[in-house]
Every structure is written in C-alpha cells, then in structure tokens.
Short mmCIF file of C-alpha atoms in Angstrom, two decimals:
data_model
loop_
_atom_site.label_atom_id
_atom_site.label_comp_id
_atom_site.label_asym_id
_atom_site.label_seq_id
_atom_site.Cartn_x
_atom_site.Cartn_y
_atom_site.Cartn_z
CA UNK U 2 139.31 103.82 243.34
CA UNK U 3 140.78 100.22 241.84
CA UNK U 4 142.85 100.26 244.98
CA UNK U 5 139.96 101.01 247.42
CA UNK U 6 138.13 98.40 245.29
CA UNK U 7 140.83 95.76 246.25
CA UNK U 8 140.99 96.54 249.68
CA UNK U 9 137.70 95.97 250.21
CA UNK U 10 136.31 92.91 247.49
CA UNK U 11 140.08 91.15 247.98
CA UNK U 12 141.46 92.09 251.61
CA UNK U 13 138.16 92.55 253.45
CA UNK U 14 135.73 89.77 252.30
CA UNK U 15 138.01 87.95 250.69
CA UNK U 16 135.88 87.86 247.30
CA UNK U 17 137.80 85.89 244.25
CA UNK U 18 138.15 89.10 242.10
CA UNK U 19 141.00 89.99 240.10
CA UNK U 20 144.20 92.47 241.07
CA UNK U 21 146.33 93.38 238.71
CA UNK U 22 149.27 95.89 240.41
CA UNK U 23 146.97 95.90 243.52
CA UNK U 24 143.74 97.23 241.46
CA UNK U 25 140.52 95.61 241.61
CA UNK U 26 139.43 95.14 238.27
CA UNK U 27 137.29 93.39 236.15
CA UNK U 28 135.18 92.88 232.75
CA UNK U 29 132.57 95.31 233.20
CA UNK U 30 135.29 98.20 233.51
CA UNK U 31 135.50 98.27 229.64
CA UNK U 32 131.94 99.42 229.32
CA UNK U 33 132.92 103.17 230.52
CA UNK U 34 130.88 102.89 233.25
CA UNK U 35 130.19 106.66 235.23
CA UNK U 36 131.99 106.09 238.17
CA UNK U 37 131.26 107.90 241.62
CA UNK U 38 133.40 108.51 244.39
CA UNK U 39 133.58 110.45 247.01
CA UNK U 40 136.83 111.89 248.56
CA UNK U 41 137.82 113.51 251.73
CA UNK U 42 139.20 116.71 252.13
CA UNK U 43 142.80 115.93 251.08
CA UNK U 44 141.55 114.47 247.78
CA UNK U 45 141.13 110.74 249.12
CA UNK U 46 138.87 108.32 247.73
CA UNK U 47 136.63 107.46 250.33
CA UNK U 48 133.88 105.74 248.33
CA UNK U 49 133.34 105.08 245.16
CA UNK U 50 130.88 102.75 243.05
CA UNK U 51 129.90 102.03 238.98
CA UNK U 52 126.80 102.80 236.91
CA UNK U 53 125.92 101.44 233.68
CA UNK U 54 122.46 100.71 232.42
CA UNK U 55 120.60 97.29 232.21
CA UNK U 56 120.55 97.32 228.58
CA UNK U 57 124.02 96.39 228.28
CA UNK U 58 126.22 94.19 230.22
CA UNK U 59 125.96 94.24 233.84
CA UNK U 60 126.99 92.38 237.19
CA UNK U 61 123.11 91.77 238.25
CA UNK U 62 121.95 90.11 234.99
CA UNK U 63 125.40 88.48 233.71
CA UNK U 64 127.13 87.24 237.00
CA UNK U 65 124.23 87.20 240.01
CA UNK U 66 120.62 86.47 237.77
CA UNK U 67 120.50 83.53 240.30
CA UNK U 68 118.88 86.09 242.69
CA UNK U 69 116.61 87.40 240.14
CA UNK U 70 112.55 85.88 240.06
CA UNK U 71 112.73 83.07 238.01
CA UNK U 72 116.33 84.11 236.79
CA UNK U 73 114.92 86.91 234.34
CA UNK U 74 116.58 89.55 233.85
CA UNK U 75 116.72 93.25 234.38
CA UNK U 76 116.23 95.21 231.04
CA UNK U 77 115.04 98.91 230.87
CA UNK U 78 116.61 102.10 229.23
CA UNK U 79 115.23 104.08 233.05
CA UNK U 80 117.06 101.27 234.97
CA UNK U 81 120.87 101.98 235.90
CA UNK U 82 122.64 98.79 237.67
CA UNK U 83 125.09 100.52 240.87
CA UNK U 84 127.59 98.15 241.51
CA UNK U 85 131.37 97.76 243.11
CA UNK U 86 130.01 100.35 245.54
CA UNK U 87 132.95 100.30 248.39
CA UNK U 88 133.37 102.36 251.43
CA UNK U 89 137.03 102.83 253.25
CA UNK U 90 136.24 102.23 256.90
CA UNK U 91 138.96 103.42 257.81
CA UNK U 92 138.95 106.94 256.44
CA UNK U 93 135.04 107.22 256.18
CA UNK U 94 133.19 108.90 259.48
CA UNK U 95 129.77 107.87 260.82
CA UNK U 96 127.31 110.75 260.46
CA UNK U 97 123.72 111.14 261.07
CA UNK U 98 121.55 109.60 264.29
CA UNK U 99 121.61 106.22 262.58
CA UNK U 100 125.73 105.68 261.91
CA UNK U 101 125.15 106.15 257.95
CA UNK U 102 128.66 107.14 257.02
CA UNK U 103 129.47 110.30 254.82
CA UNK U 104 130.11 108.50 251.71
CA UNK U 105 127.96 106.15 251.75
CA UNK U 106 124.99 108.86 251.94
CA UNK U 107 126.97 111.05 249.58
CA UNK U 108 127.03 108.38 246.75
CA UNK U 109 123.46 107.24 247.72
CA UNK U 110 122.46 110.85 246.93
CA UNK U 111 124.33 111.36 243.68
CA UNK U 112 123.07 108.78 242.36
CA UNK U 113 119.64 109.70 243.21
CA UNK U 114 120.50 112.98 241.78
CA UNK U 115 122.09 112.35 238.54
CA UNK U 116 119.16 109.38 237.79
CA UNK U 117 116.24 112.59 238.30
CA UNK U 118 118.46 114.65 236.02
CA UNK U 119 118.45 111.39 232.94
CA UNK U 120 114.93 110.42 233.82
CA UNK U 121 115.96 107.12 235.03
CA UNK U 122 113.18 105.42 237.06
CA UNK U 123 115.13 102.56 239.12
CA UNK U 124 118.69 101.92 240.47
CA UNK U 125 119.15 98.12 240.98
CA UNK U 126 122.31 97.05 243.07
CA UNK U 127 123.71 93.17 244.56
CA UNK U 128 124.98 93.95 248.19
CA UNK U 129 125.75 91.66 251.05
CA UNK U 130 123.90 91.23 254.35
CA UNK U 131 125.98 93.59 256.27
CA UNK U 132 125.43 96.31 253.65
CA UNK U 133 121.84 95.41 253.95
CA UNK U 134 121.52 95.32 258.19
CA UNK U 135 124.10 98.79 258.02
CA UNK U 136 121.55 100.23 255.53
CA UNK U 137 118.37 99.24 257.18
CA UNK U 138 119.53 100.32 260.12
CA UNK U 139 119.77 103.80 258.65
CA UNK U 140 116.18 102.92 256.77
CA UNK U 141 117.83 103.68 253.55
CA UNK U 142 118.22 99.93 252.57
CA UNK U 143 116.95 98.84 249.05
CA UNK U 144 113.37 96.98 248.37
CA UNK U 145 114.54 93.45 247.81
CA UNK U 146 114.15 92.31 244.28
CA UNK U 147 113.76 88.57 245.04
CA UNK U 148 114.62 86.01 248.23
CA UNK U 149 118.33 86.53 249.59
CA UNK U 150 120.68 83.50 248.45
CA UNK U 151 124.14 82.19 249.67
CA UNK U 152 126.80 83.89 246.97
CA UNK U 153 130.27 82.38 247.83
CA UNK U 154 130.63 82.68 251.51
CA UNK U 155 127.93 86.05 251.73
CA UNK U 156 124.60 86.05 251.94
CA UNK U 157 123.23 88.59 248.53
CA UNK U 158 120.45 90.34 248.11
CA UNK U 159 119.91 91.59 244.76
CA UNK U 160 117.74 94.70 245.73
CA UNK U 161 116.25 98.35 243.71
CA UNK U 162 115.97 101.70 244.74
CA UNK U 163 113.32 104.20 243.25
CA UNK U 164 114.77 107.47 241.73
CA UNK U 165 112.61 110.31 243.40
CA UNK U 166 112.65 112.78 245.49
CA UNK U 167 111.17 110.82 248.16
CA UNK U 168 114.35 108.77 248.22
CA UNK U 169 116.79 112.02 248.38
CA UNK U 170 114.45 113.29 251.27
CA UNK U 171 115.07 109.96 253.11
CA UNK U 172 118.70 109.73 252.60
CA UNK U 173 118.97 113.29 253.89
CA UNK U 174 116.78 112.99 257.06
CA UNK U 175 119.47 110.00 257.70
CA UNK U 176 122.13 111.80 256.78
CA UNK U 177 122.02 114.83 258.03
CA UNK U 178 123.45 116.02 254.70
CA UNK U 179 121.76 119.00 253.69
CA UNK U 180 124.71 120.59 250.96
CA UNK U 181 125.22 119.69 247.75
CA UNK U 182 126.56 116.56 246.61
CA UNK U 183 128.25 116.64 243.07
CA UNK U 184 130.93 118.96 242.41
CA UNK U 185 130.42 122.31 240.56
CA UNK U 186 131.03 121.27 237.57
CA UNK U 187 129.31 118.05 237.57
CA UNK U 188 126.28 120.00 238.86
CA UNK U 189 126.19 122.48 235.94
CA UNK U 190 126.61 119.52 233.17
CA UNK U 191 123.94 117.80 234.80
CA UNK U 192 121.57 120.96 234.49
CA UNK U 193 122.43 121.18 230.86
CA UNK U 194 121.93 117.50 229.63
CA UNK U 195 118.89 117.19 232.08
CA UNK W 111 104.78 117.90 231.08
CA UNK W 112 106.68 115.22 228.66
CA UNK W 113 107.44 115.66 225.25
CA UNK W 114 105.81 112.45 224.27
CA UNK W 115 102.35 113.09 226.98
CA UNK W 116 101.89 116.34 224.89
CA UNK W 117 101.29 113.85 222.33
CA UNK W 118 97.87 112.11 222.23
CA UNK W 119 98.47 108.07 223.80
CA UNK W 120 97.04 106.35 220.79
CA UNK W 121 98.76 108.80 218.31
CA UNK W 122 102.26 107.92 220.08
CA UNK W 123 102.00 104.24 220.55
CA UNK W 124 100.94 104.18 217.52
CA UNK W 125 104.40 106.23 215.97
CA UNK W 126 106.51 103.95 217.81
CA UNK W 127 104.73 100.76 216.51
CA UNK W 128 105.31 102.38 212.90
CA UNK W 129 108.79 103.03 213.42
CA UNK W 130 109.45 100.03 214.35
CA UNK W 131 107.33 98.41 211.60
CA UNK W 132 109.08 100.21 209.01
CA UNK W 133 111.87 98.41 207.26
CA UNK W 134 115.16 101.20 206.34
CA UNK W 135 116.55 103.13 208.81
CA UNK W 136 115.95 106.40 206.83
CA UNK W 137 111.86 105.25 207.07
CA UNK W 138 111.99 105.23 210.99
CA UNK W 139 113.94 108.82 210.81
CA UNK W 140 111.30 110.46 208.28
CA UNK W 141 108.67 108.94 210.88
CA UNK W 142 110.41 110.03 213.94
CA UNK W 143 111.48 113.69 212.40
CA UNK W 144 107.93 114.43 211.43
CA UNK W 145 106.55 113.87 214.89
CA UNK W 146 109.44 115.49 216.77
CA UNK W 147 109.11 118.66 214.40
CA UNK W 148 105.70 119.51 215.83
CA UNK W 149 108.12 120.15 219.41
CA UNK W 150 111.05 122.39 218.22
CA UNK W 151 113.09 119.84 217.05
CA UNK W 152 114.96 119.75 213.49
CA UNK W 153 116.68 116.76 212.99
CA UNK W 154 117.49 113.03 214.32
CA UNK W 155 120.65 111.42 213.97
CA UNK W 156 121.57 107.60 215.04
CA UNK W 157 124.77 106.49 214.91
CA UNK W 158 125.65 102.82 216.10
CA UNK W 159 129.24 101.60 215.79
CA UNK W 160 130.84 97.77 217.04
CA UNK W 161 127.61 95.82 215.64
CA UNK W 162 127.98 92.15 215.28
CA UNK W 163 127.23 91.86 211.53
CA UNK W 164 129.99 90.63 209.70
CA UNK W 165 129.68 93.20 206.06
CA UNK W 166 129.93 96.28 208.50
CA UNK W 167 133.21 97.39 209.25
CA UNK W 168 132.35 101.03 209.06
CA UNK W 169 129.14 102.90 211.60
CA UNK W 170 125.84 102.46 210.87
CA UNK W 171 124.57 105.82 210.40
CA UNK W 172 121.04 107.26 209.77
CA UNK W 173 120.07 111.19 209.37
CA UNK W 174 117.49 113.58 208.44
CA UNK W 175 120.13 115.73 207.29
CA UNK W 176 119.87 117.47 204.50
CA UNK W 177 121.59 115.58 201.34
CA UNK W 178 124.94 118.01 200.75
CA UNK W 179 125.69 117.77 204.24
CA UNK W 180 125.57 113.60 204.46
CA UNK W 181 127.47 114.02 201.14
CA UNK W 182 129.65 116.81 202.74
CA UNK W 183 130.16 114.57 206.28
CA UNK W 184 130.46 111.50 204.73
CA UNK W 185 133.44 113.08 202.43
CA UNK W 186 135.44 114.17 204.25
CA UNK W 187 135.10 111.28 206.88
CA UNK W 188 133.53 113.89 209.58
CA UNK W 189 132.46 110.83 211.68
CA UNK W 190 136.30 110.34 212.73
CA UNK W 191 136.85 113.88 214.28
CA UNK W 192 132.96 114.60 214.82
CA UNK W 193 133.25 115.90 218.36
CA UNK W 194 129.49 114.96 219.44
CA UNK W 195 130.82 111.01 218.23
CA UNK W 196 134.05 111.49 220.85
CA UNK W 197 132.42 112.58 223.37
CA UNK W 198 129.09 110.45 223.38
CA UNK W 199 130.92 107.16 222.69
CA UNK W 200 133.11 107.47 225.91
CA UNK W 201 130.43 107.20 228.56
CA UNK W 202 126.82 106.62 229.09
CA UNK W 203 125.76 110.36 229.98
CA UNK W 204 124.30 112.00 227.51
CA UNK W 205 126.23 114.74 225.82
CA UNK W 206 124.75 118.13 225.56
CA UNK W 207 126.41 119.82 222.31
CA UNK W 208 126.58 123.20 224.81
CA UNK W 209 129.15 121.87 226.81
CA UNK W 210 131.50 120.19 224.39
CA UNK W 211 135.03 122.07 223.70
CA UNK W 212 135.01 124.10 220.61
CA UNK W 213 138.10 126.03 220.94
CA UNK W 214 140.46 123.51 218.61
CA UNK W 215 140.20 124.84 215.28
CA UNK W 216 139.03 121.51 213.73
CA UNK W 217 136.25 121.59 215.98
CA UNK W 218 135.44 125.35 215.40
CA UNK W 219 135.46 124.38 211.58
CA UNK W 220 133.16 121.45 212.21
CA UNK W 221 130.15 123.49 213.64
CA UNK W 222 130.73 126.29 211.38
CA UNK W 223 129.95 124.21 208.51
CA UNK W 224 127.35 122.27 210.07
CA UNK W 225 125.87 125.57 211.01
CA UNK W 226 125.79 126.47 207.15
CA UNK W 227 123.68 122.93 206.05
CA UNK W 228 121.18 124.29 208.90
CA UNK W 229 122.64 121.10 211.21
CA UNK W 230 120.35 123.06 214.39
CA UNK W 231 121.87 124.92 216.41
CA UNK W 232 121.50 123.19 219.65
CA UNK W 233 121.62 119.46 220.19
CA UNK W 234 121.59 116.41 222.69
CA UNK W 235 122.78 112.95 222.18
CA UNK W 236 121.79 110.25 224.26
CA UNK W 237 124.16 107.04 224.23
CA UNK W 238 122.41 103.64 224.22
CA UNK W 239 124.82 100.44 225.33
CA UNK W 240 123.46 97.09 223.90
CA UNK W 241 123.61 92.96 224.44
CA UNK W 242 126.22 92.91 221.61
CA UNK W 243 128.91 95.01 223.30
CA UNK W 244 127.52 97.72 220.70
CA UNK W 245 127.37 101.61 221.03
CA UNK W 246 124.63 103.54 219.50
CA UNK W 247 124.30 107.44 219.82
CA UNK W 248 120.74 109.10 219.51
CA UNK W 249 120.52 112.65 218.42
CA UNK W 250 118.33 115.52 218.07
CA UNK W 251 118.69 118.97 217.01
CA UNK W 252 116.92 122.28 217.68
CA UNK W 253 116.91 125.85 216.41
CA UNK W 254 115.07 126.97 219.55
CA UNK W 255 115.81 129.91 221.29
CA UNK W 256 118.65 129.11 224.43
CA UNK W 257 115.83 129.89 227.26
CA UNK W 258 113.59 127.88 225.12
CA UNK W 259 115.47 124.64 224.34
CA UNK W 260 117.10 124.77 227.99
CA UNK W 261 113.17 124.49 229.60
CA UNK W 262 112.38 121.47 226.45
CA UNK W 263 115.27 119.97 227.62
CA UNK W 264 114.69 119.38 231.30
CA UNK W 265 111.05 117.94 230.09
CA UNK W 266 112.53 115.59 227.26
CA UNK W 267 115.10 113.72 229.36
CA UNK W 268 113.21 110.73 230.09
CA UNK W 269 111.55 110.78 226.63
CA UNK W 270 114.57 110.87 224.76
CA UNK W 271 116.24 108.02 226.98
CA UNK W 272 113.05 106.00 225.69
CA UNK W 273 113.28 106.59 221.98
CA UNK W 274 116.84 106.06 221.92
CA UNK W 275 116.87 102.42 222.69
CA UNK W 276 114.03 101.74 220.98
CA UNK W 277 114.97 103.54 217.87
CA UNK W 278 118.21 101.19 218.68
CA UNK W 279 116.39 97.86 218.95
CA UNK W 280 114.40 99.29 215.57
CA UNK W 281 117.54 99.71 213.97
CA UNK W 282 119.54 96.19 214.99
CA UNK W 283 115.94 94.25 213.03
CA UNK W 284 116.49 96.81 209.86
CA UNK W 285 119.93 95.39 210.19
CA UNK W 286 118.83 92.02 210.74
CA UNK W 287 120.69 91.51 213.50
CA UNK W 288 119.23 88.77 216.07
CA UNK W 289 117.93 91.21 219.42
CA UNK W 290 117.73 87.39 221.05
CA UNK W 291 114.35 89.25 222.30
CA UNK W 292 111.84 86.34 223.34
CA UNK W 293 109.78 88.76 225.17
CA UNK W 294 107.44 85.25 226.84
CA UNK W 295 111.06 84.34 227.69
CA UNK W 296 112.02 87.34 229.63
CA UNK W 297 109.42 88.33 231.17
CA UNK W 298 109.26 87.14 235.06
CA UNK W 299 105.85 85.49 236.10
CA UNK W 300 106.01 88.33 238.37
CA UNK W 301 105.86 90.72 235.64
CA UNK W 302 103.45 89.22 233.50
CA UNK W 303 101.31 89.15 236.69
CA UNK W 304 101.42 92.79 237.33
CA UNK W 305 100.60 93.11 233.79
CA UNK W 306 97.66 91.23 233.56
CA UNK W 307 96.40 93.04 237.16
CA UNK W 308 97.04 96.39 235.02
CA UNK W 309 95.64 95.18 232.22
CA UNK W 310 92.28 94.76 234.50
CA UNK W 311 92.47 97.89 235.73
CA UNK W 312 93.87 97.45 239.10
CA UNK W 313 96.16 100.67 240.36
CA UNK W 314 99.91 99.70 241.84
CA UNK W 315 98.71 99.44 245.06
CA UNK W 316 95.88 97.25 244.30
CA UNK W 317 97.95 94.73 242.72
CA UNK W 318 100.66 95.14 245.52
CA UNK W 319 97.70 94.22 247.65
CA UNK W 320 96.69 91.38 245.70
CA UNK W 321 99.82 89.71 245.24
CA UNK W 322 101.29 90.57 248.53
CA UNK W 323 104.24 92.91 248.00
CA UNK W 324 104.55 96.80 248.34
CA UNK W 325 103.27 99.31 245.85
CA UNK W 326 106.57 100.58 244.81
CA UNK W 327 107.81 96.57 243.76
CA UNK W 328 104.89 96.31 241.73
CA UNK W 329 105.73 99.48 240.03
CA UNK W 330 109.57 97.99 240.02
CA UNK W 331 107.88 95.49 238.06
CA UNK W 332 105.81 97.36 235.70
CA UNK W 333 108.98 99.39 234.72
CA UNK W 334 111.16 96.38 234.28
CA UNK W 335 108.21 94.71 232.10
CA UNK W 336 108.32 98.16 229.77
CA UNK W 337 111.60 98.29 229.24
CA UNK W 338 111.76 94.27 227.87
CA UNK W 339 108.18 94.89 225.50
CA UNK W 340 109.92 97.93 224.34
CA UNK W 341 107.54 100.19 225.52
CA UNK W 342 106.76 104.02 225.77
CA UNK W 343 104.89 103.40 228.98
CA UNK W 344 103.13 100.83 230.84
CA UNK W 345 99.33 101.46 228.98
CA UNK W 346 101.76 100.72 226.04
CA UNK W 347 103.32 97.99 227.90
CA UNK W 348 99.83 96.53 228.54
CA UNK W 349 98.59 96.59 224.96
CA UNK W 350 101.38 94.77 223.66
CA UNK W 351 101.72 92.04 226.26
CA UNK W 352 98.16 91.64 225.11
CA UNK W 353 98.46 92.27 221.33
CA UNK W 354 101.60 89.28 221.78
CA UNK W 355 99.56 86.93 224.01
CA UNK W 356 101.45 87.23 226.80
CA UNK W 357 98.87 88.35 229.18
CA UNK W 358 95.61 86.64 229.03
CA UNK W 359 92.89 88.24 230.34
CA UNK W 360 90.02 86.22 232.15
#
C-alpha cells in the first residue's frame, strides 16, 4: 500500500510527500488509521485509501482547511475523513458503462458500508480535479464542501459524501458491482460491532 | 428505532447537559448508568490514556463497576493485559468483546473473574481519537440474552458513537484540560446560518432553497454544526446555539 502510495503521490503527480525505502508515508499514519485496499486476484494492492475520524488529527482540517468555508473546520464523531485514496492504473480495469474502475468502486462501497455499520453520517475527502472530472463522469463524484483552490500545482476540491444507502445504490448502478465488497471476515466483524 | 429516540427529547438533552454539568468523572457515570439501565445495559466504562496533563502518567479511568472489582483490576494492574484495552486502543473500530481472542489463558482468566464481579456478559467499546493526540475507550456492558443484545446492538451504533465523544469532551473539563472549544470560533457562517434557518423552522430543503445550495449540503452542515456544539442531534444542536448566543433569532 506505502509503495502504491509512492507511485502515485511521488512518481505520478509529483506531490512533495515523504519516501522512506520507497514508501509513501507520513504523520497521520501514527493515528492507526483503518486502511482499505483492494487487491486483485493474485493478492495485489490495487487501491487502497485511510480513514480516521474528524475528531482527531486529519489531512482536511490540519494540512488543506484553506478549502474549508471560512477555514473552519470539520469536527463530528459521524464524520470519517478518507484520504491517501490511490488507484494503480496500471493493474486496475475500467468497469461499468461510465469507465469507473474496480477499485475505485470497491473502496467507494466499503466505505459506504462500514460507515452504515458505525452510524457515521458523512465521509469528507481532498481530491484533485481529475479525480473529480473521472468521478463525475461516473456521477459518483462528492458534493463540494467549499470553492475549488490551486494546492501546489493541482487544482483541490475538498468535497463530502453522505453515508446511505442511496449512495451504495449509486455506486452500484455505476459499477456494475453487485457482490460483496469486504472480505468474510471483515463482513462478519462488521455485523457484530454494528 | 435508536437507543437514545426511545428516550423522550427533553429528558435526553437534558441527561447529556447534566453529564456534562457534573464535575467527577464517577458523577457523569452514575448519570449515564442510570439512564442506560432502563435499555439492557449494566455498566459504563471510560478509559482515556496519552492526555496532556502533566500529574497523569498513568490512564484516566472511570467505572460503574462494582467496588472489589476496581479494587481487584486496579491490583493487579488488569489495565496492562486487559484485552478489550489492546484491542480498542489499536484502531478506531469499535471492538465488540464477542470477537476478541480468549483462548490465551491470561485472557481466559481475565473474563472468568470479571464474570464473577457481574462485569456483563456482553460488551462494546467504542474508541474516541482527540485534538491532543489522546485515546479514550467508551464502554458498555450487557447481561442480555445473545439474540437480544445482537438486535440492541445494530440500533445503538450511532448512539454510542455520540456519547462516547461527548462523555470524552465531559471528561477532558473534569480533568481541566483546555478542549480549545470556542464553539462562535468554529462554527462556519455557513453553519450558523443553517442553524438559525432550523431554528425557524425551515426543513433542509427549505434552507437549501433559501441559501442556494442542495438539501443534502445543508444537512452536511447541520451535522458538522452538531458535532462542534456537542450535540445529540440537531433540535439539540439548535437549542444550544441558541442557549450560547450563537444564533440569533429575528
């Protein structure tokens, strides 16, 4: 995951992270985020991004609450910040009538799924404008929190998503992904804490 | 339904206000224990460990337990090996006491004797991650039934999520310890604005209408405008942005 990480924040947009022995990594690692990913069929990460809620530290309120409405920040027990989310073009496939790739629908959906099991209300996330056009094009972009703004050399939305059924609904219908996304285990935890 | 709708809306706001008016730890859990009792539940336990005051180099802890098995616990230094502790204080899920590993004899001992001092028999803790770089775990026991505490459960998720960080931000003012929580400082002139539409009555999509933005960013809004007033919901929410003069309403 800290490798697919680098390849994408360090070799493909050329972000000023740290990598240490070619992982991406940085300060909000130590929180024990949950981390997602999603792997292929030989085991390969394919995806992956970080939760951890808004009442701690996280990348939306700490490092980007220039996008925020009057730079306040996000603060609520129900709201989870997603962030790091990466996708290996290489090894991901384009599914669904609108190009969504796999794991970029599978990790939309987990997340969905495991935020209905906690109760959570929101996911809020900082992506970049191709993220955004890729995901609108799919409609399964976010609802933009406040106006875009130049971040480096991207342009960043900082953006939520509600935590419903409605949302797993429309990330299936552009999917195509019908199945199960969490692995067996995961799924029965999940039934038992939620 | 919720665990905290089956609960009248004056009676609960009004709990939560008490709790966090009341000045020891152990006053908040007598509070909180009463009101949970009437659902099932036994006991509450906080734990909160890595707080910034400078006299605490040991947890914070807080229980409804009985007496002998605090004395018991605190003895023997259970906190150290306590599996629920392990488990809850390397993530952010919370830990269902069903799932944890009890085949190492330590552990096996462990629940056995917390089984004796009529611990509960089932339990959930719910980890809460603070602005200090603090961990605080939120627990609650039951004696119900499996099938029974299995169906509370799935209805007491978002509930319990709720009264764990604000038990949490109760517990860091018992302690003293500055919550830096300006609540006119942090709230967004967006959010006081979908407050004070609330406030008058105005549904979601009313206000998204009146402010020009969708339904679901006002109710982005509300949320986020909760969770900073330390609120049980957004009626709650309401009230205190008034009670604080945040909101004013002409």
């Amino acid at each position: 995951m800290h490798q697919l990480r680098r390849k994408v924040f360090h070799e493909r947009m050329g972000w000023d992270v740290t990598v240490i022995r070619q992982w991406e990594i940085d300060g909000f690692d130590v929180f024990d985020p949950l981390y997602l990913l999603s792997v292929d069929h030989n085991d390969r990460v394919v995806g992956s991004l970080r939760l951890l809620p808004t009442t701690g530290f996280t990348m939306i309120n700490d490092v980007f609450s220039d996008l925020l409405p009057d730079g306040k920040p996000i603060h609520s027990p129900l709201i989870w910040e997603s962030s790091r989310f990466s996708v290996d073009h290489e090894a991901d496939v384009p599914i669904g009538p609108n190009g969504i790739s796999r794991a970029t629908a599978e990790l939309g959906l987990a997340m969905n799924q495991i935020g209905m099991g906690l109760g959570l209300s929101h996911i809020v996330t900082v992506y970049d404008a191709i993220v955004h056009r890729t995901l609108r094009k799919a409609r399964c972009a976010g609802e933009p929190i406040g106006a875009p703004k130049r971040v480096g050399g991207t342009l960043a939305y900082a953006v939520f998503y509600e935590v419903s059924a409605e949302t797993e609904r429309a990330t299936r219908a552009a999917s195509g992904i019908y199945g199960p996304v969490l692995e067996d285990d995961m799924e029965v935890g999940l039934q038992k804490v939620a | 339904m919720g665990l905290l709708e089956k609960y009248a809306g004056d009676d609960l706001f009004e709990l939560i206000d008490q709790v966090a008016k009341a000045e020891k730890l152990d006053e908040g859990h007598e509070l909180l224990r009463s009101a949970l009792e009437t659902y099932g539940l036994e006991h509450v336990v906080y734990l909160a460990v890595n707080l910034p005051s400078e006299k605490r180099d040991r947890p914070l802890v807080a229980m409804t337990y009985s007496a002998e098995w605090q004395k018991h616990y605190a003895q023997r230094d259970y906190v150290d090996i306590d599996p629920v502790v392990k488990a809850g204080i390397g993530g952010i899920l919370p830990v269902d006491w069903e799932t944890l590993d009890r085949k190492h004899p330590t552990v096996k001992k462990f629940f056995g004797e917390a089984q004796e001092f009529k611990v509960g028999a089932q339990g959930i803790s719910v980890p809460v991650r603070g602005r200090h770089g603090e961990f605080a775990l939120f627990s609650v026991t039951s004696d119900l039934s499996p099938p029974e505490w299995s169906r509370l459960k799935q209805h007491l998720m978002r509930d319990l999520m709720l009264l764990a960080y604000n038990f949490h931000s109760f517990a860091l003012k018992a302690e003293q310890i500055e919550d830096g929580d300006d609540y006119r400082d942090k709230l967004s002139f967006r959010e006081s604005e979908c407050l004070r539409w609330t406030a008058m009555g105005k549904s979601a999509w009313d206000t998204g209408q009146i402010m020009g933005v969708s339904e679901r960013t006002v109710k982005f809004h509300l949320e986020n405008a909760r969770g900073k007033l330390h609120a049980m919901n957004t009626t709650h929410a309401v009230s205190k942005a008034i009670s604080l003069n945040l909101i004013a309403l002409y």
